[in-house]
Short mmCIF file of C-alpha atoms in Angstrom, two decimals:
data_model
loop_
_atom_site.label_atom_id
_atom_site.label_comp_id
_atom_site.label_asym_id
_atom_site.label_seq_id
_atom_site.Cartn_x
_atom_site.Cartn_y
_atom_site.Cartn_z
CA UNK A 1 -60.82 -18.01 -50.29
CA UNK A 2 -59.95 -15.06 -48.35
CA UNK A 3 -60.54 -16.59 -44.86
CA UNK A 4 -58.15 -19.23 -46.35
CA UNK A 5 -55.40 -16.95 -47.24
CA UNK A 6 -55.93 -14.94 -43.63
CA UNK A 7 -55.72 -18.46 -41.96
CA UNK A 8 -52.87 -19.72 -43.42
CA UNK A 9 -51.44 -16.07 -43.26
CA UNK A 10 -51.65 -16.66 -39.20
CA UNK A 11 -50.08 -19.88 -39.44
CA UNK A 12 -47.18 -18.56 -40.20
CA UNK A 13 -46.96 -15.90 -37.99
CA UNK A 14 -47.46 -18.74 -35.81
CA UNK A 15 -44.66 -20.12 -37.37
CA UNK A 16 -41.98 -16.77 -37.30
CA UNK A 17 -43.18 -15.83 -33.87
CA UNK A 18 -42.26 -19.14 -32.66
CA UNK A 19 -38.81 -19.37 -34.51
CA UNK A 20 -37.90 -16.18 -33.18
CA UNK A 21 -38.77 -17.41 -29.44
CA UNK A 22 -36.32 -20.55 -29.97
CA UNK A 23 -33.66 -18.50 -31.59
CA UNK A 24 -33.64 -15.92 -28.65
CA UNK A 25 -34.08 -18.60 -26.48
CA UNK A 26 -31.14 -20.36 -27.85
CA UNK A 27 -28.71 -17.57 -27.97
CA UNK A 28 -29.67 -16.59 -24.18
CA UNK A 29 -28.72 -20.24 -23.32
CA UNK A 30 -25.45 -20.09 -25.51
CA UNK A 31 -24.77 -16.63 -23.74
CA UNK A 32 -25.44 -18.63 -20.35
CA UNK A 33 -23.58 -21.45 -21.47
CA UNK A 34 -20.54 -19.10 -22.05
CA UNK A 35 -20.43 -17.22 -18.73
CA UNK A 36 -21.12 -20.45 -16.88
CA UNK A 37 -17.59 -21.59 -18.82
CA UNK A 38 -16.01 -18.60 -18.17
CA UNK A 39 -16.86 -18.98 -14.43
CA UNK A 40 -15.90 -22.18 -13.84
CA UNK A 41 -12.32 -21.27 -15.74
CA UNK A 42 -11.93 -18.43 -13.41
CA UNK A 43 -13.09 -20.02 -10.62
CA UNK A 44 -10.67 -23.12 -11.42
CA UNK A 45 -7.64 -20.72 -12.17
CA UNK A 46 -8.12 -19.56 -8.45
CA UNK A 47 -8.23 -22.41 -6.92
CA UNK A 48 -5.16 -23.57 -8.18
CA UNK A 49 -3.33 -20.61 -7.87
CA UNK A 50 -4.98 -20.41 -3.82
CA UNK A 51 -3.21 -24.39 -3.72
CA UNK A 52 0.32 -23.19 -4.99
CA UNK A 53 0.48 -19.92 -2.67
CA UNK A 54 -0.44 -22.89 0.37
CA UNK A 55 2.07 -25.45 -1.37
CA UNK A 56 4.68 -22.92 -1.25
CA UNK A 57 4.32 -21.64 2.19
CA UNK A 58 4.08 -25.33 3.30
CA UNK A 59 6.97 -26.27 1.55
CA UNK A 60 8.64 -22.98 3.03
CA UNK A 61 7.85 -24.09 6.67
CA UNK A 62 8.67 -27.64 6.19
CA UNK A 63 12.14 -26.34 4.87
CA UNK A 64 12.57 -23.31 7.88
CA UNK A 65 13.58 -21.47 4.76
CA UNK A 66 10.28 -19.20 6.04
CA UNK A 67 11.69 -16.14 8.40
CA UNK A 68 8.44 -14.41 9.35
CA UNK A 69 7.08 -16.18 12.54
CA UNK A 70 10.86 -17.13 13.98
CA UNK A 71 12.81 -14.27 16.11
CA UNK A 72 16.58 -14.26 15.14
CA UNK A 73 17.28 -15.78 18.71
CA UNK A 74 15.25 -18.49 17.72
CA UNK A 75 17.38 -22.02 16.82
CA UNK A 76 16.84 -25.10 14.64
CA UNK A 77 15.15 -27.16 17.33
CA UNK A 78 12.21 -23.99 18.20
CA UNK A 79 13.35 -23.13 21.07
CA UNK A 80 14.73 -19.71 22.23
CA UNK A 81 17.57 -20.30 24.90
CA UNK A 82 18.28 -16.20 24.62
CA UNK A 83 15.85 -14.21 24.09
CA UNK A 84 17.65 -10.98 24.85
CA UNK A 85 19.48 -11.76 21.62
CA UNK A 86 19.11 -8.89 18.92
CA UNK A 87 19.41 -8.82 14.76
CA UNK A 88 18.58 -5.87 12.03
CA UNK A 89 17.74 -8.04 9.83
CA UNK A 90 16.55 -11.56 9.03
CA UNK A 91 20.27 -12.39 7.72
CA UNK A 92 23.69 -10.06 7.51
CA UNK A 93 23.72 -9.41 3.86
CA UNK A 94 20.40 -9.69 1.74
CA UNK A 95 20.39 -10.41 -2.22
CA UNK A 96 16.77 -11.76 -2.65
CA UNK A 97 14.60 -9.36 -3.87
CA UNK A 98 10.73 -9.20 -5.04
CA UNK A 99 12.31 -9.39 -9.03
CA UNK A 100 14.34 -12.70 -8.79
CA UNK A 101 12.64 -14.93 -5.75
CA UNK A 102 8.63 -15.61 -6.27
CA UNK A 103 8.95 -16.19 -2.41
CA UNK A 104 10.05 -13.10 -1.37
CA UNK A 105 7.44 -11.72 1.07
CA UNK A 106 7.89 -15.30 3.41
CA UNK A 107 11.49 -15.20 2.60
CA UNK A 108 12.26 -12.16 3.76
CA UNK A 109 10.01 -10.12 6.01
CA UNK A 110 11.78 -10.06 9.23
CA UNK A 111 8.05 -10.77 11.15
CA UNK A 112 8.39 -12.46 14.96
CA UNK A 113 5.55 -13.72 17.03
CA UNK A 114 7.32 -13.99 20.90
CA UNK A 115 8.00 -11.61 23.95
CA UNK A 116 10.80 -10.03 24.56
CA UNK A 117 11.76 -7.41 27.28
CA UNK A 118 14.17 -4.79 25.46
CA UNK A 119 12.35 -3.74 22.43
CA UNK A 120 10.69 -0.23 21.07
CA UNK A 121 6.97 0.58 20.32
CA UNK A 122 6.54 2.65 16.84
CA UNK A 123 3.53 4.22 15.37
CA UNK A 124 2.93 6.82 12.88
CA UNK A 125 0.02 9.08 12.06
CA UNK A 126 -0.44 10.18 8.40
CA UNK A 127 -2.74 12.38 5.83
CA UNK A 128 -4.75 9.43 4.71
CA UNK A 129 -3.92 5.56 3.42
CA UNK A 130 -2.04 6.02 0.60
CA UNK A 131 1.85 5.32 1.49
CA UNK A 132 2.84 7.07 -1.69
CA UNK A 133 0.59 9.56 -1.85
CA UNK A 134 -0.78 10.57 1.80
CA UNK A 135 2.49 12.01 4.28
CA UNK A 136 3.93 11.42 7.78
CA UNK A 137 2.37 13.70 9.80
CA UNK A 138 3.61 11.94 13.54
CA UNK A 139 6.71 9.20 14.26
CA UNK A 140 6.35 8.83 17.59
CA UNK A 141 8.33 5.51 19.15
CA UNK A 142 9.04 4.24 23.04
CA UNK A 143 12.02 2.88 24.03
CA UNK A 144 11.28 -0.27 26.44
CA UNK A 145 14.18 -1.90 28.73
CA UNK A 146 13.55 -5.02 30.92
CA UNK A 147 10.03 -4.43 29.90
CA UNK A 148 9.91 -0.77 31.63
CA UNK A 149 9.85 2.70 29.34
CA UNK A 150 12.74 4.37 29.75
CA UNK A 151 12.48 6.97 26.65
CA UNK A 152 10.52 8.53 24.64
CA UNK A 153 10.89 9.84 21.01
CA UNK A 154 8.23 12.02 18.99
CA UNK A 155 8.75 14.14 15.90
CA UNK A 156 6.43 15.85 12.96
CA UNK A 157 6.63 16.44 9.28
CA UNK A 158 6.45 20.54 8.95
CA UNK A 159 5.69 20.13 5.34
CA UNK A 160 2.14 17.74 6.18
CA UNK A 161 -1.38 18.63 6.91
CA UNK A 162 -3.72 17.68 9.72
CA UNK A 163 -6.70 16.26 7.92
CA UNK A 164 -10.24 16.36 9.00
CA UNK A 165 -9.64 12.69 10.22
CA UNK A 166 -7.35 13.80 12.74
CA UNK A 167 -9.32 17.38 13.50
CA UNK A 168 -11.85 15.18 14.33
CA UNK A 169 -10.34 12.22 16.70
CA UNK A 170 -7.17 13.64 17.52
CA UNK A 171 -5.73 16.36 20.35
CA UNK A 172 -3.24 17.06 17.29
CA UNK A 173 -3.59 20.72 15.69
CA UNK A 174 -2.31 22.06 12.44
CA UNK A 175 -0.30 25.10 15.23
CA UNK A 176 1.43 21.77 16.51
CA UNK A 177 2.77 20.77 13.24
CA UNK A 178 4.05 24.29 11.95
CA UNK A 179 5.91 25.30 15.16
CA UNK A 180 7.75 22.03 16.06
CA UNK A 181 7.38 20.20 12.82
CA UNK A 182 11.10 19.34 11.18
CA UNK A 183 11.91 18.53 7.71
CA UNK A 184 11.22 14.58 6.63
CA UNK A 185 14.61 13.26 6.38
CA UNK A 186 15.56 14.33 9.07
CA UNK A 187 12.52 13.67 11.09
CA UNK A 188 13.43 9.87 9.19
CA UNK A 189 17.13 10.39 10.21
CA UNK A 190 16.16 11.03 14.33
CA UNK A 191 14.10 8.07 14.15
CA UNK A 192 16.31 5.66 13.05
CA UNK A 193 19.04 7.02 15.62
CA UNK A 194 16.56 6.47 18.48
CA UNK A 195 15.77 2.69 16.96
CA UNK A 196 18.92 1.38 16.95
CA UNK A 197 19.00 -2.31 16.67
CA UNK A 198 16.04 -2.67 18.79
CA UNK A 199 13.05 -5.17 17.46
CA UNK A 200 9.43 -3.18 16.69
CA UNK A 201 6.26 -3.83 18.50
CA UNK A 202 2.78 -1.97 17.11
CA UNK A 203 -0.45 -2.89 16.30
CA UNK A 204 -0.89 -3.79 12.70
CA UNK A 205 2.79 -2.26 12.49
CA UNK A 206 2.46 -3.47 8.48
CA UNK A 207 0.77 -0.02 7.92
CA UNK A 208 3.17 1.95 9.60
CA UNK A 209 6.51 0.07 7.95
CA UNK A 210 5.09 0.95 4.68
CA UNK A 211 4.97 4.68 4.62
CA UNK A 212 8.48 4.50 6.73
CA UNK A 213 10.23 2.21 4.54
CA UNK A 214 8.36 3.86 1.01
CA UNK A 215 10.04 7.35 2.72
CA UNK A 216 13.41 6.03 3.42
CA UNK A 217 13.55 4.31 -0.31
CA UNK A 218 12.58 7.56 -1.71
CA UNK A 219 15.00 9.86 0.42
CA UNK A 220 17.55 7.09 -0.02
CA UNK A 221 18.20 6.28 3.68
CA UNK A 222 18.54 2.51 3.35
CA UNK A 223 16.14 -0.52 4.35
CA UNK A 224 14.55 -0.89 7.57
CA UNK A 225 15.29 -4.61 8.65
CA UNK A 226 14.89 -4.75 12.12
CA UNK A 227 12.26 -7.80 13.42
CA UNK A 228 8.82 -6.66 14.37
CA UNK A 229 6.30 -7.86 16.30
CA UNK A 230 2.26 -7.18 15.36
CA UNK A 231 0.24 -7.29 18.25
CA UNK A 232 -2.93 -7.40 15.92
CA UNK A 233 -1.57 -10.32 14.31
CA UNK A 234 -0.99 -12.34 17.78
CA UNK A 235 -4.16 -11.26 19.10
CA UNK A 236 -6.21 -12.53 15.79
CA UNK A 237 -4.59 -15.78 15.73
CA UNK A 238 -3.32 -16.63 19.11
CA UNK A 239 -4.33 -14.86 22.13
CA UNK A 240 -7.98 -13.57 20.97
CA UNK A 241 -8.75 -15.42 18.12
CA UNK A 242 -12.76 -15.83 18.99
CA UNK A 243 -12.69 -12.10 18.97
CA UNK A 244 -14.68 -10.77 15.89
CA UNK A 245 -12.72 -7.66 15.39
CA UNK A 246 -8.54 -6.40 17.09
CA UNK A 247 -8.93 -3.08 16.95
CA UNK A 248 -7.16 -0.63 19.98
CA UNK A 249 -10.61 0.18 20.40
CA UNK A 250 -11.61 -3.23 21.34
CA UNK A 251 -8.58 -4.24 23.64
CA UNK A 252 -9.33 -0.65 25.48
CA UNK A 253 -13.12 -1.19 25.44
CA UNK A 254 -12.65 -4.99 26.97
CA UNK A 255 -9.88 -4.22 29.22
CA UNK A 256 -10.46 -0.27 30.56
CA UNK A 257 -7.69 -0.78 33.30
CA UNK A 258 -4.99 -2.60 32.12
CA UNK A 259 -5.62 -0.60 28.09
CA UNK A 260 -7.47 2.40 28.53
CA UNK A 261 -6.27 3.53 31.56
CA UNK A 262 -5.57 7.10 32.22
CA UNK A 263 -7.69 7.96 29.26
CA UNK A 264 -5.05 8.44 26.53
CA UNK A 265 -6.33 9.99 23.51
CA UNK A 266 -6.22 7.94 20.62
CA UNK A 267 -4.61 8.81 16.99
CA UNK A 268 -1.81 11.03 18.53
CA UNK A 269 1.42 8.53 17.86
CA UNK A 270 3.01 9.41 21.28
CA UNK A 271 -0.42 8.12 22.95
CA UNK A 272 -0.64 5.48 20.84
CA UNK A 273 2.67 3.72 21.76
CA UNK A 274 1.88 3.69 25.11
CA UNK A 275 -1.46 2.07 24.64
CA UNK A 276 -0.13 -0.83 21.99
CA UNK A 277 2.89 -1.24 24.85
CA UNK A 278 -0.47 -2.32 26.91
CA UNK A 279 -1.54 -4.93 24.45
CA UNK A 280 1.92 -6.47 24.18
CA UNK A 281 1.61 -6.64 28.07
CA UNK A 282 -1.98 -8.43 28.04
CA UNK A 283 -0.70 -10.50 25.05
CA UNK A 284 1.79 -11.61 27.36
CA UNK A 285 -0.01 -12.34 30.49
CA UNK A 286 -2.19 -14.54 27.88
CA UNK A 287 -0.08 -16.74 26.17
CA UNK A 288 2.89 -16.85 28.73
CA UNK A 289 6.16 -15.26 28.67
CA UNK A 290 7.99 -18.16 26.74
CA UNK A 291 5.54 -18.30 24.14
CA UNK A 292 6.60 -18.54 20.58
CA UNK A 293 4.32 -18.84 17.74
CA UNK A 294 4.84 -19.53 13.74
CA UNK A 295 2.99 -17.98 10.93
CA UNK A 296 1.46 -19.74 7.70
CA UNK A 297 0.00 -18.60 4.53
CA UNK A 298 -3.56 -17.26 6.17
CA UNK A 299 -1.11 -14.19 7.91
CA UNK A 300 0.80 -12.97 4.27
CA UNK A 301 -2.48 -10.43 3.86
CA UNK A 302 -0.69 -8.17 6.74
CA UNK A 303 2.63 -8.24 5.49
CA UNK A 304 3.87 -4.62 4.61
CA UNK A 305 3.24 -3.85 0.89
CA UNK A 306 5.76 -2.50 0.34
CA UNK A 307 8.84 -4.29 0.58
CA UNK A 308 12.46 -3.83 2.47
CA UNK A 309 14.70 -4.33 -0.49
CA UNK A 310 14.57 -2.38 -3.73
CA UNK A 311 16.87 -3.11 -7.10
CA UNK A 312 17.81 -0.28 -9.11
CA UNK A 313 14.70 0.08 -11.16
CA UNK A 314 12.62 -0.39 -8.06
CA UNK A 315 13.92 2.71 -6.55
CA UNK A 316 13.54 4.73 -9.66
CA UNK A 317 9.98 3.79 -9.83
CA UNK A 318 9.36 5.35 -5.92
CA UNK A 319 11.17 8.38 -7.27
CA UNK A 320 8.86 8.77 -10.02
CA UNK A 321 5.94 7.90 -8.03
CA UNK A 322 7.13 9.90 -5.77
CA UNK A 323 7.22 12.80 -8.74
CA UNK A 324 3.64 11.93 -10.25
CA UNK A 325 1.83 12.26 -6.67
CA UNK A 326 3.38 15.55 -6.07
CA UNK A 327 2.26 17.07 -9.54
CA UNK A 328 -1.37 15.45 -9.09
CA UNK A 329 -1.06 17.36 -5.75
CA UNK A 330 -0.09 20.87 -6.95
CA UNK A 331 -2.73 20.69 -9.76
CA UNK A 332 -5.44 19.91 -7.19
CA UNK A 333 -4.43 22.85 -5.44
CA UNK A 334 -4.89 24.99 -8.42
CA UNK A 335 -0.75 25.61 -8.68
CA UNK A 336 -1.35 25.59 -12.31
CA UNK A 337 2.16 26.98 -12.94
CA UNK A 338 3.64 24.80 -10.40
CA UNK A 339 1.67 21.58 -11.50
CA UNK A 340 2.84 22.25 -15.00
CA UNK A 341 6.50 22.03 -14.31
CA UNK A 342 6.42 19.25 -12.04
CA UNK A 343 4.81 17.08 -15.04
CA UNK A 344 7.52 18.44 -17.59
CA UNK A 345 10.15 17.38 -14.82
CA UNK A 346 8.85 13.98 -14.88
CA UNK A 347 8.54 13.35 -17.92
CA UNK A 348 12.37 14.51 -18.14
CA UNK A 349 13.28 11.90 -15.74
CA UNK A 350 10.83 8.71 -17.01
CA UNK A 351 13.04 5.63 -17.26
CA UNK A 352 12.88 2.20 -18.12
CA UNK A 353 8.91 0.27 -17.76
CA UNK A 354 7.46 1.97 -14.81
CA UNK A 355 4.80 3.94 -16.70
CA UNK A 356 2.66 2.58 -19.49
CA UNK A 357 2.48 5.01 -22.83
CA UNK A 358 -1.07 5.71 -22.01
CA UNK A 359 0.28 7.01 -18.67
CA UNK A 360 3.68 8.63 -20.08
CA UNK A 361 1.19 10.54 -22.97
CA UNK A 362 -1.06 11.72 -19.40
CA UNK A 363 1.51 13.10 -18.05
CA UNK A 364 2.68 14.93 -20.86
CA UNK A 365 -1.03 16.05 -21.08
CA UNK A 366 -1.48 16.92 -18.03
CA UNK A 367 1.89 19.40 -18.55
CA UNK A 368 0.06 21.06 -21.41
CA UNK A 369 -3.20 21.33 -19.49
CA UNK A 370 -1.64 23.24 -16.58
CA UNK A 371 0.41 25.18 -18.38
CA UNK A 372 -3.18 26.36 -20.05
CA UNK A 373 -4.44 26.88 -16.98
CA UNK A 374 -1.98 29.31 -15.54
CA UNK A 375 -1.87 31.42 -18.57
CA UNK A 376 1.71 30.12 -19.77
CA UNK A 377 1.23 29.88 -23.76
CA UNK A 378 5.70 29.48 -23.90
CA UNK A 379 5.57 26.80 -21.34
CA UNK A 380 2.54 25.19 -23.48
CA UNK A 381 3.83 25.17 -26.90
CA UNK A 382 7.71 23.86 -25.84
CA UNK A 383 5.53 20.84 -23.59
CA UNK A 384 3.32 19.90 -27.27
CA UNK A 385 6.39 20.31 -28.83
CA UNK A 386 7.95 17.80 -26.62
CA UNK A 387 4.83 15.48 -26.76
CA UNK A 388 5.00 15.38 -30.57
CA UNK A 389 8.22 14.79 -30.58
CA UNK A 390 8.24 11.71 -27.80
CA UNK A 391 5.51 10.06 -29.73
CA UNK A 392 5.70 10.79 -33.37
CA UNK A 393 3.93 8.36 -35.89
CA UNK A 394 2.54 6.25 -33.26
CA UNK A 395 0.47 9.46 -31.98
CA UNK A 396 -3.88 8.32 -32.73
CA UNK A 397 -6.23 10.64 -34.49
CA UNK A 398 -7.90 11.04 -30.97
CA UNK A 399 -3.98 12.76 -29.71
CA UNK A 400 -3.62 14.84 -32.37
CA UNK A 401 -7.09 16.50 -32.69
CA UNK A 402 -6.18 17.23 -28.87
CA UNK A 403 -3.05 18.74 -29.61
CA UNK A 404 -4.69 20.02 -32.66
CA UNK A 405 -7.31 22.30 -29.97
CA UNK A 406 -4.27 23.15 -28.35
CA UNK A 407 -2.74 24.49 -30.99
CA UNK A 408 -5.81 26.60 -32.22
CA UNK A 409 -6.38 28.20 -29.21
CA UNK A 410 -2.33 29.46 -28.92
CA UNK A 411 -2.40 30.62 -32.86
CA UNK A 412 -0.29 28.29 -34.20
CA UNK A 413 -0.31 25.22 -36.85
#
């Protein structure tokens, strides 16, 4: 009887052991099931967005409604009778902008892909990558006429820093920058004198155009429309396109002479023109002085990020950009004091959508916080005060057992 019981007693274990296999085996195949969906939904949603970004530039091209890729000498038929001919812009007066025309970026970035012999070289070198965040430290530009230099132009930000980056590859010196270093706008306003009308040339010049033209938003100096010319872009898909990599290393490692001659010093902006002049040369010699060429979608990845014409609310958002980065700055230089009234400014002068709450409560966080940190209890009650008071009712448990600390710490209920 007992061996019975124990038997059938196994069985079922048997049994359980064996239903709980097949249920975890079943919800691991539902679970696969599910991402396998999910996948494919993604990986359909991508596609067809990748097939209308190609439709549209196709249907740009077809049109000649696309600018980038033509020079403003450039007529209906493709061919450029004058090339000496000269525009600041892609058309006189511009009212497309990023918020009303989904086409924008091949619409209106003034891009060219030809030779011409009266243009200047520009190049910059900054703090770091970040066009909002990271500064100008060198605008240095050449001034080419009948494809000979003729002038020179090179200026530096007193108010940036020579980062280890530069320390490290660079003849430029912190000494430099404090003894001839001007203020920014200015340094922006001499620049723009010495430009003129004249088209750019630089290599991958869409790095460069976005810290100038972020700069001249935020110190409201205008747009910067003048046609450019990217000599990483013509080497990649025109005159070196079985190259791997179009680096200025690897035009002055390939051609020593004609690139690297005289052993310029790389990542000083006045050296740096004069070597990308070099390219444009070779680039030349390669694909022929009459050469035009015409972009498509595989070239909108280089385009400058940030674009040439702002509306109202896009300006106000670089301004307060603008204001965040510098507070984030101070506070990682221990300016508590500083940090603290840079966040209360901005939170003063938030307008419109350009932060989220979550971001608008940081910064009025971040406020309090500094003002904690440099020993400012006045400072620290009025910014609670005015965090309360912003968000009120809609203020989680999780804010005001923050605020709550806060207030523990100064005394005060």
């Amino acid at each position: 009887m007992i061996m019975t019981i124990l038997g059938w007693a196994f069985f079922i274990l048997i049994i359980l052991a064996g239903i709980g296999k097949y249920q975890e085996d079943k919800e691991l195949r539902e679970k696969k099931k599910k991402e396998n969906q999910e996948f494919d939904e993604n990986l359909k949603l991508m596609s067809e967005q990748m097939d209308r970004n190609i439709q549209r530039a196709e249907d740009a091209l077809k049109t000649e409604k696309i600018i980038i890729g033509r020079h403003p000498s450039e007529n209906n038929s493709g061919k450029v009778p004058d090339i000496s001919a000269k525009s600041v812009g892609p058309v006189e007066e511009v009212e497309n902008t990023a918020d009303n025309d989904s086409e924008y970026y091949t619409h209106m970035e003034p891009a060219a892909f030809c030779f011409v012999d009266n243009y200047t070289v520009i190049d910059i070198e900054t703090e770091g990558f970040n066009f909002r965040q990271d500064k100008i430290v060198e605008l240095s530009a050449i001034r080419v006429r009948d494809n000979k230099i003729v002038d020179q132009f090179q200026v530096f930000n007193k108010d940036s820093k020579v980062t280890d980056f530069l320390l490290d590859n660079s003849p430029l010196t912190q000494t430099v920058i404090d003894e001839q270093g001007i203020e920014i706008k200015e340094m922006l306003k001499q620049f723009l004198g010495f430009l003129g009308d004249d088209d750019m040339v630089g290599h991958n010049i869409g790095f460069d155009l976005n810290f100038i033209r972020y700069n001249l938003h935020y110190y409201e100096l205008g747009d910067l429309r003048n046609y450019y010319v990217d000599t990483m872009l013509i080497g990649k898909y025109f005159a070196q396109p079985n190259w791997h990599h179009h680096k200025v290393d690897n035009y002055i490692s390939r051609y020593p002479a004609k690139v690297g001659g005289d052993n310029l010093q790389q990542h000083t902006a006045i050296n740096d023109v004069m070597i990308e002049k070099r390219i444009y040369d070779l680039q030349r010699e390669t694909l022929g002085e009459d050469w035009t060429g015409m972009a498509d979608a595989s070239m909108l990845w280089s385009l400058p990020k940030h674009r040439i014409q702002l509306t109202e609310d896009g300006l106000q958002e670089v301004k307060l950009n603008r204001m965040k980065d510098k507070a984030n700055r101070l506070q990682n230089e221990k300016k508590y004091a500083e940090a603290g009234d840079a966040f209360t400014e901005l939170f003063y002068e938030k307008k419109g959508d350009v932060f989220s709450d979550k971001e608008i409560k940081q910064i009025y966080k971040g406020a309090i916080n500094n003002y904690e940190k440099a020993k400012d209890p006045e400072s620290m009650i009025m910014a609670i005060q005015q965090y309360e008071n912003a968000f009120g009712y809609f203020m989680t448990q999780a804010d005001h057992n923050w605020v709550n600390r806060r207030k523990e710490k100064l005394g005060i209920e």
